[in-house]
Short mmCIF file of N, CA and C in Angstrom, two decimals:
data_model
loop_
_atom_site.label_atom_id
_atom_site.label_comp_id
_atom_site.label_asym_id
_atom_site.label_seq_id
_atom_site.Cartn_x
_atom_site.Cartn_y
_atom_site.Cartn_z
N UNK A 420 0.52 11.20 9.43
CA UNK A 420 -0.14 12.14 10.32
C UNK A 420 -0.44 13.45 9.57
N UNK A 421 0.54 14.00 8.88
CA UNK A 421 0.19 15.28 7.74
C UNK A 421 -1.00 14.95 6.94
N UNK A 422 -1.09 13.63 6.56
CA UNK A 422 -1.91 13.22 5.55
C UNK A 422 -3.44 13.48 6.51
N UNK A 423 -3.54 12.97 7.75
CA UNK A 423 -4.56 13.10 8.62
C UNK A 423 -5.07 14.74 8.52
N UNK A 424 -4.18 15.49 8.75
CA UNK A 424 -4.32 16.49 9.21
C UNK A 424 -4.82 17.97 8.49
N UNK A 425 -4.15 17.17 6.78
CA UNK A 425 -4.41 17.67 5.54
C UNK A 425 -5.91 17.59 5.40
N UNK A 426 -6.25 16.77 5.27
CA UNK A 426 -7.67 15.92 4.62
C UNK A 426 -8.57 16.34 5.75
N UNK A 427 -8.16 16.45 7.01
CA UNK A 427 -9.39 16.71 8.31
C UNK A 427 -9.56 14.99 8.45
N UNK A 428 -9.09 14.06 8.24
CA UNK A 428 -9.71 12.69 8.69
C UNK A 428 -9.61 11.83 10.39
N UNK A 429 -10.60 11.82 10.28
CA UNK A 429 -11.14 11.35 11.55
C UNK A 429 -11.44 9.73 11.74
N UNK A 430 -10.77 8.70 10.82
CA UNK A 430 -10.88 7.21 11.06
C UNK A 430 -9.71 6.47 10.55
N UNK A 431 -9.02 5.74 11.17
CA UNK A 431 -7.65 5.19 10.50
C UNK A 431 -7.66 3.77 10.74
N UNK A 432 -7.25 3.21 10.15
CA UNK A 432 -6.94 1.66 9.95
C UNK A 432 -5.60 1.15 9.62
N UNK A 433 -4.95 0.41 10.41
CA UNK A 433 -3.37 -0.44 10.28
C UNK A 433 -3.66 -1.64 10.13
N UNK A 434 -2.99 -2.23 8.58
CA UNK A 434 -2.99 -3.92 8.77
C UNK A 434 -1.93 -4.06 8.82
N UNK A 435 -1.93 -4.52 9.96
CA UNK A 435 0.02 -5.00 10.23
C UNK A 435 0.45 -4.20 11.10
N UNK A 436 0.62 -4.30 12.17
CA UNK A 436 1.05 -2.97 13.36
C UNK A 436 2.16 -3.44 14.06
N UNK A 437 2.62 -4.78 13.63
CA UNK A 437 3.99 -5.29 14.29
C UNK A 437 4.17 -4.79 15.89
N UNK A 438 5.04 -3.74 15.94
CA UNK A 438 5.23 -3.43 17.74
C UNK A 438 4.66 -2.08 17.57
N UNK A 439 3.86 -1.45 16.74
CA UNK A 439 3.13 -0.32 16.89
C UNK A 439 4.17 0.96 16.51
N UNK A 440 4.88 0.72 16.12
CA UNK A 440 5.53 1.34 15.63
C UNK A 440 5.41 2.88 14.83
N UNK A 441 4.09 2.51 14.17
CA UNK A 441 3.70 3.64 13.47
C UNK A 441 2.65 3.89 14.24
N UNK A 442 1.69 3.05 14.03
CA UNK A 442 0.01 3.08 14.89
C UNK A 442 0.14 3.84 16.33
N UNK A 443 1.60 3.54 17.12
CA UNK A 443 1.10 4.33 18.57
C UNK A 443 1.28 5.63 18.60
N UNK A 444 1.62 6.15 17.17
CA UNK A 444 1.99 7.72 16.86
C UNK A 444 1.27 8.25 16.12
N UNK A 445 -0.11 7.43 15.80
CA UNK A 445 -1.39 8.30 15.19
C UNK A 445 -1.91 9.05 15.69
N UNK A 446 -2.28 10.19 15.64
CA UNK A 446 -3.15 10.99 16.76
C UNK A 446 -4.53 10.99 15.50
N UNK A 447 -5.94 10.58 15.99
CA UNK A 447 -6.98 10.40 15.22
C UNK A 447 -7.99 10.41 16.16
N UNK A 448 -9.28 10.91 15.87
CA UNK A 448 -10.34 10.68 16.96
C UNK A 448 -10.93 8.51 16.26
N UNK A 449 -10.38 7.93 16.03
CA UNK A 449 -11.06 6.51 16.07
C UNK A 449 -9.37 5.96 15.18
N UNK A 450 -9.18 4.90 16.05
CA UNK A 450 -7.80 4.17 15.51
C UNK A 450 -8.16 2.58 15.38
N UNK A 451 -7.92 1.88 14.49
CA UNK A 451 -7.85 0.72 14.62
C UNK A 451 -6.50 -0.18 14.15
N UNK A 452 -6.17 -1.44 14.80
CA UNK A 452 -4.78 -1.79 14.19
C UNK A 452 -5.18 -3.22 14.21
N UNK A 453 -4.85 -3.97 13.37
CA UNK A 453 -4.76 -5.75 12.65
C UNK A 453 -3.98 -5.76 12.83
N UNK A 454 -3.16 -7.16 13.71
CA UNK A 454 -2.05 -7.73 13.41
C UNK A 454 -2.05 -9.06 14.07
N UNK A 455 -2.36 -10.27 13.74
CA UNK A 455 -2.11 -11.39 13.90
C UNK A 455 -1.36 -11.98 15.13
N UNK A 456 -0.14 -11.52 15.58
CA UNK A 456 0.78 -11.62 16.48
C UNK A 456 1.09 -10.55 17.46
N UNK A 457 1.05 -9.38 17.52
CA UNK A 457 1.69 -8.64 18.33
C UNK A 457 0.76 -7.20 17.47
N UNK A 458 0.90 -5.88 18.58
CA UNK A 458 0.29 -4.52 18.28
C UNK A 458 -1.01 -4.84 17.56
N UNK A 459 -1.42 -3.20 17.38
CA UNK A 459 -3.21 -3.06 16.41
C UNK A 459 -3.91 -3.27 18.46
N UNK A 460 -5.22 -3.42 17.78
CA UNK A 460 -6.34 -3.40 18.75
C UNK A 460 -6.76 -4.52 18.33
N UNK A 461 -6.90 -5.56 17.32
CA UNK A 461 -7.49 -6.80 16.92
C UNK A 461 -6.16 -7.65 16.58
N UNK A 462 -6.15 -8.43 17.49
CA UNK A 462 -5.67 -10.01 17.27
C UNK A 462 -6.24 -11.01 15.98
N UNK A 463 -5.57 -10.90 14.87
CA UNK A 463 -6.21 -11.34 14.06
C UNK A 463 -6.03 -11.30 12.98
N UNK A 464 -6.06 -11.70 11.63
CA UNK A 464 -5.14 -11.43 10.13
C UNK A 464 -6.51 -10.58 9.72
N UNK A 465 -6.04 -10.41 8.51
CA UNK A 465 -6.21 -8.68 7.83
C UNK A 465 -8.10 -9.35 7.32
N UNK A 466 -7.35 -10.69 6.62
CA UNK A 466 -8.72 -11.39 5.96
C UNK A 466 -9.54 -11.61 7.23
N UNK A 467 -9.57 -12.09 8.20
CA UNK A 467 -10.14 -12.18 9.20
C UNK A 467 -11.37 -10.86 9.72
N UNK A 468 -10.23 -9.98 10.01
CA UNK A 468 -11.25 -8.86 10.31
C UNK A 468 -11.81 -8.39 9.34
N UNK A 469 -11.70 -8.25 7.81
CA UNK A 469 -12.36 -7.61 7.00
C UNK A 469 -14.06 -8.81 6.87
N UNK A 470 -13.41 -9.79 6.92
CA UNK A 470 -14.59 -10.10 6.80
C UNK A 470 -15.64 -10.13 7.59
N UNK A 471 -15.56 -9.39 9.01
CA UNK A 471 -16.85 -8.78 9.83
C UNK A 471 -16.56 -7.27 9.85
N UNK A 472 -15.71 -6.69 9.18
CA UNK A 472 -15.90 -5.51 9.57
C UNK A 472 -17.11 -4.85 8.98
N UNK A 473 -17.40 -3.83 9.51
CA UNK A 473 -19.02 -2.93 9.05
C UNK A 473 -18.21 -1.62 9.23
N UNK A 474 -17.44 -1.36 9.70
CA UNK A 474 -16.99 0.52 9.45
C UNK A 474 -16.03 0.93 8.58
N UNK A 475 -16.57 2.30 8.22
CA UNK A 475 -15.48 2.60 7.37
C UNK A 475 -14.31 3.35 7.66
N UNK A 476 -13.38 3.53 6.70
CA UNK A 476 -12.03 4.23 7.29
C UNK A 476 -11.48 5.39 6.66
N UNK A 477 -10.92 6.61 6.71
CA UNK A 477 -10.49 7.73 6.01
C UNK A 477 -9.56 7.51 5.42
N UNK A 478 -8.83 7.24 6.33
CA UNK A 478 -7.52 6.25 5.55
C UNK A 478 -7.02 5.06 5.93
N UNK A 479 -6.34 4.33 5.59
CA UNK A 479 -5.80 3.05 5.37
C UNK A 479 -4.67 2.70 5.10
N UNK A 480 -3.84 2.52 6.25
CA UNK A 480 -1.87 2.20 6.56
C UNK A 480 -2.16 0.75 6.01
N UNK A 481 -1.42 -0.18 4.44
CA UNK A 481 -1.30 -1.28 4.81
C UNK A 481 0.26 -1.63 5.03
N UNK A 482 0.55 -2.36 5.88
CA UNK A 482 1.73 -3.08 6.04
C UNK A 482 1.42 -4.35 6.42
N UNK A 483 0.98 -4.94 6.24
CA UNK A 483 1.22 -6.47 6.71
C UNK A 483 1.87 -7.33 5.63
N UNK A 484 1.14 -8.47 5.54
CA UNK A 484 2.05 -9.43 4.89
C UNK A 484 2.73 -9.29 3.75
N UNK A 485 3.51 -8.66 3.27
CA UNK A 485 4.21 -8.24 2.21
C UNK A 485 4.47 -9.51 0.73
N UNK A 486 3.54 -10.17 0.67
CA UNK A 486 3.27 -11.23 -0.46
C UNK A 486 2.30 -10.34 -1.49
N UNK A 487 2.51 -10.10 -2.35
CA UNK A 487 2.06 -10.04 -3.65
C UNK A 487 0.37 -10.26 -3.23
N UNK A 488 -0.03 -11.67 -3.60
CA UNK A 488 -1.51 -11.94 -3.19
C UNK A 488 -1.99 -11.94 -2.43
N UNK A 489 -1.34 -11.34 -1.15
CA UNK A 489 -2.33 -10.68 0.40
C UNK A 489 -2.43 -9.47 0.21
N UNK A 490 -1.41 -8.33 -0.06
CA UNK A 490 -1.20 -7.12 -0.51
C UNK A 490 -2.72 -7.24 -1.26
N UNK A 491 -2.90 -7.29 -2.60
CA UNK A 491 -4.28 -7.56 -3.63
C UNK A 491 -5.47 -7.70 -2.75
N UNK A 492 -5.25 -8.62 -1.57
CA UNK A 492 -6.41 -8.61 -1.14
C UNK A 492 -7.46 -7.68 -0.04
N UNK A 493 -5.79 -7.18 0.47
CA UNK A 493 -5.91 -5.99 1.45
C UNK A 493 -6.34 -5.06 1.07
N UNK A 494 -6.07 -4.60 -0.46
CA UNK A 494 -6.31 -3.50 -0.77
C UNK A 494 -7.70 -3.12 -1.39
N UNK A 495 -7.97 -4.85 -2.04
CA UNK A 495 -9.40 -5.14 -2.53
C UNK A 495 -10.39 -4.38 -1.23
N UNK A 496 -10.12 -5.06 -0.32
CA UNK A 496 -11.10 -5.07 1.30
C UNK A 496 -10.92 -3.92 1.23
N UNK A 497 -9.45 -3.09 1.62
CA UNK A 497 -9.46 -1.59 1.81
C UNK A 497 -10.66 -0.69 1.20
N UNK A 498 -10.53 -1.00 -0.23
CA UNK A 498 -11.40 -0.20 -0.99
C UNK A 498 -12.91 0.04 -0.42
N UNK A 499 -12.99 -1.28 -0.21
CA UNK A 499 -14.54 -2.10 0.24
C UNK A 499 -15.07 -0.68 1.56
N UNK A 500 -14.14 -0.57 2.55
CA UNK A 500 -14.73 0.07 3.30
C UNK A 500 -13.77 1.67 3.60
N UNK A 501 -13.30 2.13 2.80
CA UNK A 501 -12.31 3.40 2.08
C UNK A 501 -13.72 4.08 2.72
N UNK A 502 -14.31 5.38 3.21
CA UNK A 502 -14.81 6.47 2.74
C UNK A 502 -14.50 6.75 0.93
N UNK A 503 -15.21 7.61 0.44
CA UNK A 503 -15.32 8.28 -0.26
C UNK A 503 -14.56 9.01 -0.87
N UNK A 504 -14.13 9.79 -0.05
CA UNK A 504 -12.31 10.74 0.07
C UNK A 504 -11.51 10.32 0.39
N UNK A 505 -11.16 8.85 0.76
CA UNK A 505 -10.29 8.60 1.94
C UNK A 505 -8.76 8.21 0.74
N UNK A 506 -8.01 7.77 1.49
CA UNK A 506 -6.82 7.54 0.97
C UNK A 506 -5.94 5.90 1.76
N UNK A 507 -5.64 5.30 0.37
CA UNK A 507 -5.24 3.89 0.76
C UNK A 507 -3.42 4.01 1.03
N UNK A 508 -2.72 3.66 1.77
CA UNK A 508 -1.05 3.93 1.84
C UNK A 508 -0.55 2.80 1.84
N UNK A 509 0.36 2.08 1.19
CA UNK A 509 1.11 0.88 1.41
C UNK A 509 2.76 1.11 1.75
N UNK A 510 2.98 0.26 2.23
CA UNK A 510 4.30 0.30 2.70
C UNK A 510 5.32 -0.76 1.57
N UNK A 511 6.62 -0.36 1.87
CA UNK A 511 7.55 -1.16 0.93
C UNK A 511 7.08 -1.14 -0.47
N UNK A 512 6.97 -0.58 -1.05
CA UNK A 512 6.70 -0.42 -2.78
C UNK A 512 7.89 -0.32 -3.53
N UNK A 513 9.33 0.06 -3.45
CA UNK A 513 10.53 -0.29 -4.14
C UNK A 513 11.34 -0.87 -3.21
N UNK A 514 11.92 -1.81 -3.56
CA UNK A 514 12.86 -2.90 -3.01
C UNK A 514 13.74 -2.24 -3.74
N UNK A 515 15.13 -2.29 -3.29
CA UNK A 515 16.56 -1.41 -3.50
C UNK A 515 17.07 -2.75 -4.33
N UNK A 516 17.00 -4.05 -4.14
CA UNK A 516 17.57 -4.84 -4.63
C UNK A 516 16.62 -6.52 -4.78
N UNK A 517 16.95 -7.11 -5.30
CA UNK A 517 16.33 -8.40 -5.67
C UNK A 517 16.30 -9.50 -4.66
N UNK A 518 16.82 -9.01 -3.43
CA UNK A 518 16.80 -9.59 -2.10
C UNK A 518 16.38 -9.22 -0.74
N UNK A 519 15.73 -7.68 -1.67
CA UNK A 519 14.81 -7.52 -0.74
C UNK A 519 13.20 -7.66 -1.17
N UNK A 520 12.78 -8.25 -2.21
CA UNK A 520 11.90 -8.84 -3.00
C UNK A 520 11.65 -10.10 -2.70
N UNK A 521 12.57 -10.98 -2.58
CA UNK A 521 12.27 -11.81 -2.83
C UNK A 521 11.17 -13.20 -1.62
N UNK A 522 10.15 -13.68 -2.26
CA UNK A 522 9.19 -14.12 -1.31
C UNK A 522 9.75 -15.36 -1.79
N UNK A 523 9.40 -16.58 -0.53
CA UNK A 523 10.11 -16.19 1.24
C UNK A 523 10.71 -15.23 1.51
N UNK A 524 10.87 -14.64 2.48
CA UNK A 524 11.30 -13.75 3.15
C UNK A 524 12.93 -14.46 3.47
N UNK A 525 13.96 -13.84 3.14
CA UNK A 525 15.52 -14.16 3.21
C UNK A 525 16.09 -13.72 4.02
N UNK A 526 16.08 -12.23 4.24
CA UNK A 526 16.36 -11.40 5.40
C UNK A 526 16.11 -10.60 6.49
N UNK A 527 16.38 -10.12 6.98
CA UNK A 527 15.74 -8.85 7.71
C UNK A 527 15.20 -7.41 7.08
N UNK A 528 15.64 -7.19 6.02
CA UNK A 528 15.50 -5.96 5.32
C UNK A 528 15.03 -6.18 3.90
N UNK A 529 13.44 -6.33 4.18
CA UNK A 529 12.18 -6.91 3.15
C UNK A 529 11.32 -6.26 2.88
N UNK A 530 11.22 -5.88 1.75
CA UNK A 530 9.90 -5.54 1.09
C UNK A 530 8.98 -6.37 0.79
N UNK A 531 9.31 -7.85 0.33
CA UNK A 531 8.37 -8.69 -0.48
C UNK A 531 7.93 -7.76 -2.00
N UNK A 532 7.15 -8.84 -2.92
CA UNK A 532 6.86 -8.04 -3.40
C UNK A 532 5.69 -7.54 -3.77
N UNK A 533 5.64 -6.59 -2.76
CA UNK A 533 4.62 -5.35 -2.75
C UNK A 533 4.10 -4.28 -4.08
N UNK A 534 5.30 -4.39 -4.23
CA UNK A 534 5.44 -3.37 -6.01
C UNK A 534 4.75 -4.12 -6.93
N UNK A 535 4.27 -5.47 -6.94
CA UNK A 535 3.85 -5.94 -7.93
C UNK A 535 2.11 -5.77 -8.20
N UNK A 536 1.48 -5.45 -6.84
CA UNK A 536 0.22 -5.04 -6.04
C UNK A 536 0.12 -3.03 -6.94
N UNK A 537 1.08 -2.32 -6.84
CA UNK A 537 1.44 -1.09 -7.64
C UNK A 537 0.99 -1.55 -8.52
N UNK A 538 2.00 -2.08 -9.36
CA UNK A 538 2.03 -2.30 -11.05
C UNK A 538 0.56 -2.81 -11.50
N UNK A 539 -0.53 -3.55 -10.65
CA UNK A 539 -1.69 -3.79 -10.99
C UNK A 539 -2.16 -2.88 -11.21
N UNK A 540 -2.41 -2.24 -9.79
CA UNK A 540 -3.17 -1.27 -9.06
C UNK A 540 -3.21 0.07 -10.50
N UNK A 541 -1.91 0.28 -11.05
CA UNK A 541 -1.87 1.18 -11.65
C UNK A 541 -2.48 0.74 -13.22
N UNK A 542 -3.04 -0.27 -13.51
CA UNK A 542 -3.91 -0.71 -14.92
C UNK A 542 -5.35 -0.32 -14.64
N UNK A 543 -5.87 -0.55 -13.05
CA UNK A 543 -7.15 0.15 -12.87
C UNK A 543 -7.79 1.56 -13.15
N UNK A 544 -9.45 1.49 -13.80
CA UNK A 544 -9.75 2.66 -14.41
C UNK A 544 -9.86 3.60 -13.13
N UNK A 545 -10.47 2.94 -12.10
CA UNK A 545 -11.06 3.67 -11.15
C UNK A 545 -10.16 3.96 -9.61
N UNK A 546 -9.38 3.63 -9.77
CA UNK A 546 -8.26 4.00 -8.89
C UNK A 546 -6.78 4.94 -9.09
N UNK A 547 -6.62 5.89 -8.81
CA UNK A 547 -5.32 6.57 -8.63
C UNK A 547 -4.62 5.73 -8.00
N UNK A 548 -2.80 5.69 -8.39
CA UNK A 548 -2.35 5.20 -7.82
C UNK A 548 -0.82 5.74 -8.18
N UNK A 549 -0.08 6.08 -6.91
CA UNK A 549 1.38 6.74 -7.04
C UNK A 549 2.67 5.73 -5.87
N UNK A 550 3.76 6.13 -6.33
CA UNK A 550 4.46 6.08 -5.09
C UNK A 550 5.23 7.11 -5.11
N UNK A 551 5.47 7.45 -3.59
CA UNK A 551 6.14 8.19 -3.26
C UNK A 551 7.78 7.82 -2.54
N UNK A 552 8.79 8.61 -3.18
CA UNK A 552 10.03 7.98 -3.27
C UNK A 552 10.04 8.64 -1.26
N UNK A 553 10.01 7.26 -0.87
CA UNK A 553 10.37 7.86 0.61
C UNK A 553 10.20 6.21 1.35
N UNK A 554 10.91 6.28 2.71
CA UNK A 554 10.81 5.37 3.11
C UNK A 554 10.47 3.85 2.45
N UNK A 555 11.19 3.41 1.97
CA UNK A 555 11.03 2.20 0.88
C UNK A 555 9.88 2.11 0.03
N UNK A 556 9.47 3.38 0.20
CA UNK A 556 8.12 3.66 -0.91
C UNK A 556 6.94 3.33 -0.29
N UNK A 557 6.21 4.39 -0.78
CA UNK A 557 5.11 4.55 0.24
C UNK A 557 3.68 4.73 -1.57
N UNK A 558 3.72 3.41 -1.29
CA UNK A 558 1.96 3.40 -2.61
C UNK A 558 1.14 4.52 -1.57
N UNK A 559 0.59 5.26 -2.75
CA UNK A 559 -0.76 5.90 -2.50
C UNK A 559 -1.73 5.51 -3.56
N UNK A 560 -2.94 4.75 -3.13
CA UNK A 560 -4.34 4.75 -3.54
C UNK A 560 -5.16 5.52 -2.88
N UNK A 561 -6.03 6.34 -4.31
CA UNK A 561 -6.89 7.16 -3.98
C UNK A 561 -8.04 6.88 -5.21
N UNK A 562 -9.63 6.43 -4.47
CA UNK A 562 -10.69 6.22 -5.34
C UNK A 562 -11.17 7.31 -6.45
N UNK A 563 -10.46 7.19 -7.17
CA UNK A 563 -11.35 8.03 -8.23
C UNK A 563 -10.31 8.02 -9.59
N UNK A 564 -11.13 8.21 -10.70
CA UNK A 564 -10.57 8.32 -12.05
C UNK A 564 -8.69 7.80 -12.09
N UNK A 565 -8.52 7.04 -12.74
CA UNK A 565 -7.07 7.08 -12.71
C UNK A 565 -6.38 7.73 -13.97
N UNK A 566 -5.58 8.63 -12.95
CA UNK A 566 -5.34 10.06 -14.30
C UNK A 566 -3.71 9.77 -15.47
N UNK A 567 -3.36 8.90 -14.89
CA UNK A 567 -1.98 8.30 -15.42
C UNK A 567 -2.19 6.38 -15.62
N UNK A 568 -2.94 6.04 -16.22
CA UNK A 568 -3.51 4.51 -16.42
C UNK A 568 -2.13 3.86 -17.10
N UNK A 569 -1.93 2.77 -16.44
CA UNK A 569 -0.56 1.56 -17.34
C UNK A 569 -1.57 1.29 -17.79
N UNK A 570 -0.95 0.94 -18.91
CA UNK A 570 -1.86 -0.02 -20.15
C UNK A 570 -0.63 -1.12 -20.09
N UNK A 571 -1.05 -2.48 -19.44
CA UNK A 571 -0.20 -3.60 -19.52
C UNK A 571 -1.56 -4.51 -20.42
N UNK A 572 -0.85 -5.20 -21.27
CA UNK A 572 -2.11 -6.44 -22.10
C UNK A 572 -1.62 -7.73 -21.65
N UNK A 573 -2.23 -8.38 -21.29
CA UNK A 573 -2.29 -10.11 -21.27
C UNK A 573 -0.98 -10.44 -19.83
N UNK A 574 -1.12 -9.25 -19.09
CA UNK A 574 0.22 -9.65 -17.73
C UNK A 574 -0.23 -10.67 -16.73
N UNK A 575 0.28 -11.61 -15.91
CA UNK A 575 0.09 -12.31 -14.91
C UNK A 575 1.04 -11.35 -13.88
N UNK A 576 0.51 -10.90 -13.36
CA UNK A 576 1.11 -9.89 -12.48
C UNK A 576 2.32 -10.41 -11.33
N UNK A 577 1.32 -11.57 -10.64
CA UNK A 577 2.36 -12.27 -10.38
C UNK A 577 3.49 -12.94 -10.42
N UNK A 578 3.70 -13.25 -11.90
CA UNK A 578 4.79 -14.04 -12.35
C UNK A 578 5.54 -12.77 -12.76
N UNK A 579 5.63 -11.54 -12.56
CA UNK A 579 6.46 -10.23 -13.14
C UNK A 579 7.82 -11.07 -12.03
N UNK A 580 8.82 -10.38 -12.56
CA UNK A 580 10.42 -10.69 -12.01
C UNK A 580 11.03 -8.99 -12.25
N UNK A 581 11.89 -9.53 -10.88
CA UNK A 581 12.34 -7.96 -10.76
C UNK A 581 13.27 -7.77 -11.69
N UNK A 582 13.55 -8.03 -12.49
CA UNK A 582 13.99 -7.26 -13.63
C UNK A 582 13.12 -6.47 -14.47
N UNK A 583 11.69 -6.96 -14.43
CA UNK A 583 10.87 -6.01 -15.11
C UNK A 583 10.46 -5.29 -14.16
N UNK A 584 10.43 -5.15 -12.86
CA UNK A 584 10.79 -4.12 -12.36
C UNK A 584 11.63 -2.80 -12.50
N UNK A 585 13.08 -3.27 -12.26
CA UNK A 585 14.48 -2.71 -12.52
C UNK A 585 14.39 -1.60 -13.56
N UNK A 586 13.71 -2.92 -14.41
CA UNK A 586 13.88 -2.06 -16.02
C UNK A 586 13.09 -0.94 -16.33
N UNK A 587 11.39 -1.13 -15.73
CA UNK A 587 10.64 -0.44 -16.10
C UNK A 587 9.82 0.29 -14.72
N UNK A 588 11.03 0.37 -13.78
CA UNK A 588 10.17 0.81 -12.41
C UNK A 588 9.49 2.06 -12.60
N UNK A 589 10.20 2.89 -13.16
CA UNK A 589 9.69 4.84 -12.87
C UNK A 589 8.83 4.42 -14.28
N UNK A 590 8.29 3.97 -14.76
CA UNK A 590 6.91 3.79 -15.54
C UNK A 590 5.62 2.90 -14.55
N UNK A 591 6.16 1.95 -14.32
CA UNK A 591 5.29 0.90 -13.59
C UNK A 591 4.88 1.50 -12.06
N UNK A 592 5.92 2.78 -11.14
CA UNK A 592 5.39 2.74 -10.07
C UNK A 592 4.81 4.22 -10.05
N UNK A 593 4.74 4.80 -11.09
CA UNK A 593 4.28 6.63 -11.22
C UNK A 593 4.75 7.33 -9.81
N UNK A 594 6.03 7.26 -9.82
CA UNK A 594 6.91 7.86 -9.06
C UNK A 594 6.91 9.21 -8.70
N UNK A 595 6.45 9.66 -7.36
CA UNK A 595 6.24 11.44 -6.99
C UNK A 595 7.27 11.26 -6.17
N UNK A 596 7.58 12.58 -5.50
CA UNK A 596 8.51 13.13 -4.66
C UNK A 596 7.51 13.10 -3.39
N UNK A 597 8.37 13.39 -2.14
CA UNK A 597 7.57 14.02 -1.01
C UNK A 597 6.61 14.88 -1.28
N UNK A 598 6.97 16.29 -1.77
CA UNK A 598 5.90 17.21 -1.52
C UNK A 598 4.97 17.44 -2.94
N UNK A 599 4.73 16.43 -3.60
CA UNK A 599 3.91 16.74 -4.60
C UNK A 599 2.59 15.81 -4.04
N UNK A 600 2.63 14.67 -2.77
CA UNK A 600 1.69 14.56 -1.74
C UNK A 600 0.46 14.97 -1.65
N UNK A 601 0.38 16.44 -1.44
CA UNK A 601 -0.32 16.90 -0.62
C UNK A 601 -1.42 17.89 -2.50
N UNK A 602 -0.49 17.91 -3.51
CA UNK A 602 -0.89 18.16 -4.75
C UNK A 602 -2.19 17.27 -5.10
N UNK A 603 -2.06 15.92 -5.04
CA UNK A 603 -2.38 14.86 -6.13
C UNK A 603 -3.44 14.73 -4.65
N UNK A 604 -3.58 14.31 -3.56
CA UNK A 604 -4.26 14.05 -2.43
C UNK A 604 -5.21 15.08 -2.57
N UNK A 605 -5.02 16.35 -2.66
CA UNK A 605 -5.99 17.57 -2.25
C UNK A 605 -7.11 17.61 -3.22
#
């Protein structure tokens, strides 16, 4: 909502709105929410609606399916219809432990791995990309120049294991604090 309020944005998008949890505490003049099963305004998976959507969004909450190759694709689409200025947010970007990573889903207290969608994200020329140490990590994508580029050669992103995580997280996830936010966004 700061982030809304910062920027002046006026269009928001949730993939994944579970029981609305976050989405029924947006205040925005245009809200939209995806979620397959339950909350959002569209009944329906993320791929589903992107592929008729026609509007664009200021910003972009993803949380849904926390797999590695839906994450990629969400964020692909995200981009697709991002505004200009807008700003992409993901949810779960550091897993505390290797069981909360791990896809299938094992427990109740899951990230999937989301971080591995980061570690791409952050080889792209044309995308910014941070996390912010908060709430199990909160990715920020933002379209333009990427000012801190990973240089990974020859990675299958997918096959990464959380040990190369572990090992090389505060390189791989360009780790900010809360209030340096509103710095790197502005």
């Amino acid at each position: 909502q700061k982030i809304i309020e910062f920027k002046k944005y006026k269009s928001y998008l949730e993939i994944g709105c579970d029981r609305n949890q976050s989405f029924s505490n947006i205040d925005i003049e245009k809200r939209v929410g995806v979620d397959p099963i339950e909350g959002g305004t569209h009944k329906m998976t993320s791929d589903e609606f992107f592929l008729n959507n026609n509007d664009k969004f200021d910003i972009i909450f993803i949380d849904g399916l926390h797999e590695y190759t839906q994450v990629m694709k969400d964020i692909k689409n995200s981009l697709n219809c991002l505004t200009e200025n807008g700003t992409i947010l993901l949810h779960d970007c550091l897993p505390r432990t290797i069981w909360n990573q791990i896809y299938p889903r094992i427990n109740s207290d899951w990230n999937g791995d989301v971080w591995k969608a980061i570690v791409e994200c952050r080889t792209y020329e044309s995308i910014d990309t941070y996390t912010c140490i908060a709430d199990r990590g909160i990715g920020i994508i933002l379209p333009r120049k990427n000012i801190n580029r990973l240089i990974l050669n020859n990675i299958n992103f997918k096959k990464l294991k959380y040990k190369d995580y572990y090992l090389n997280h505060e390189q791989y996830m360009n780790l900010i604090q809360y209030h340096d936010i509103f710095k790197i966004i502005g």
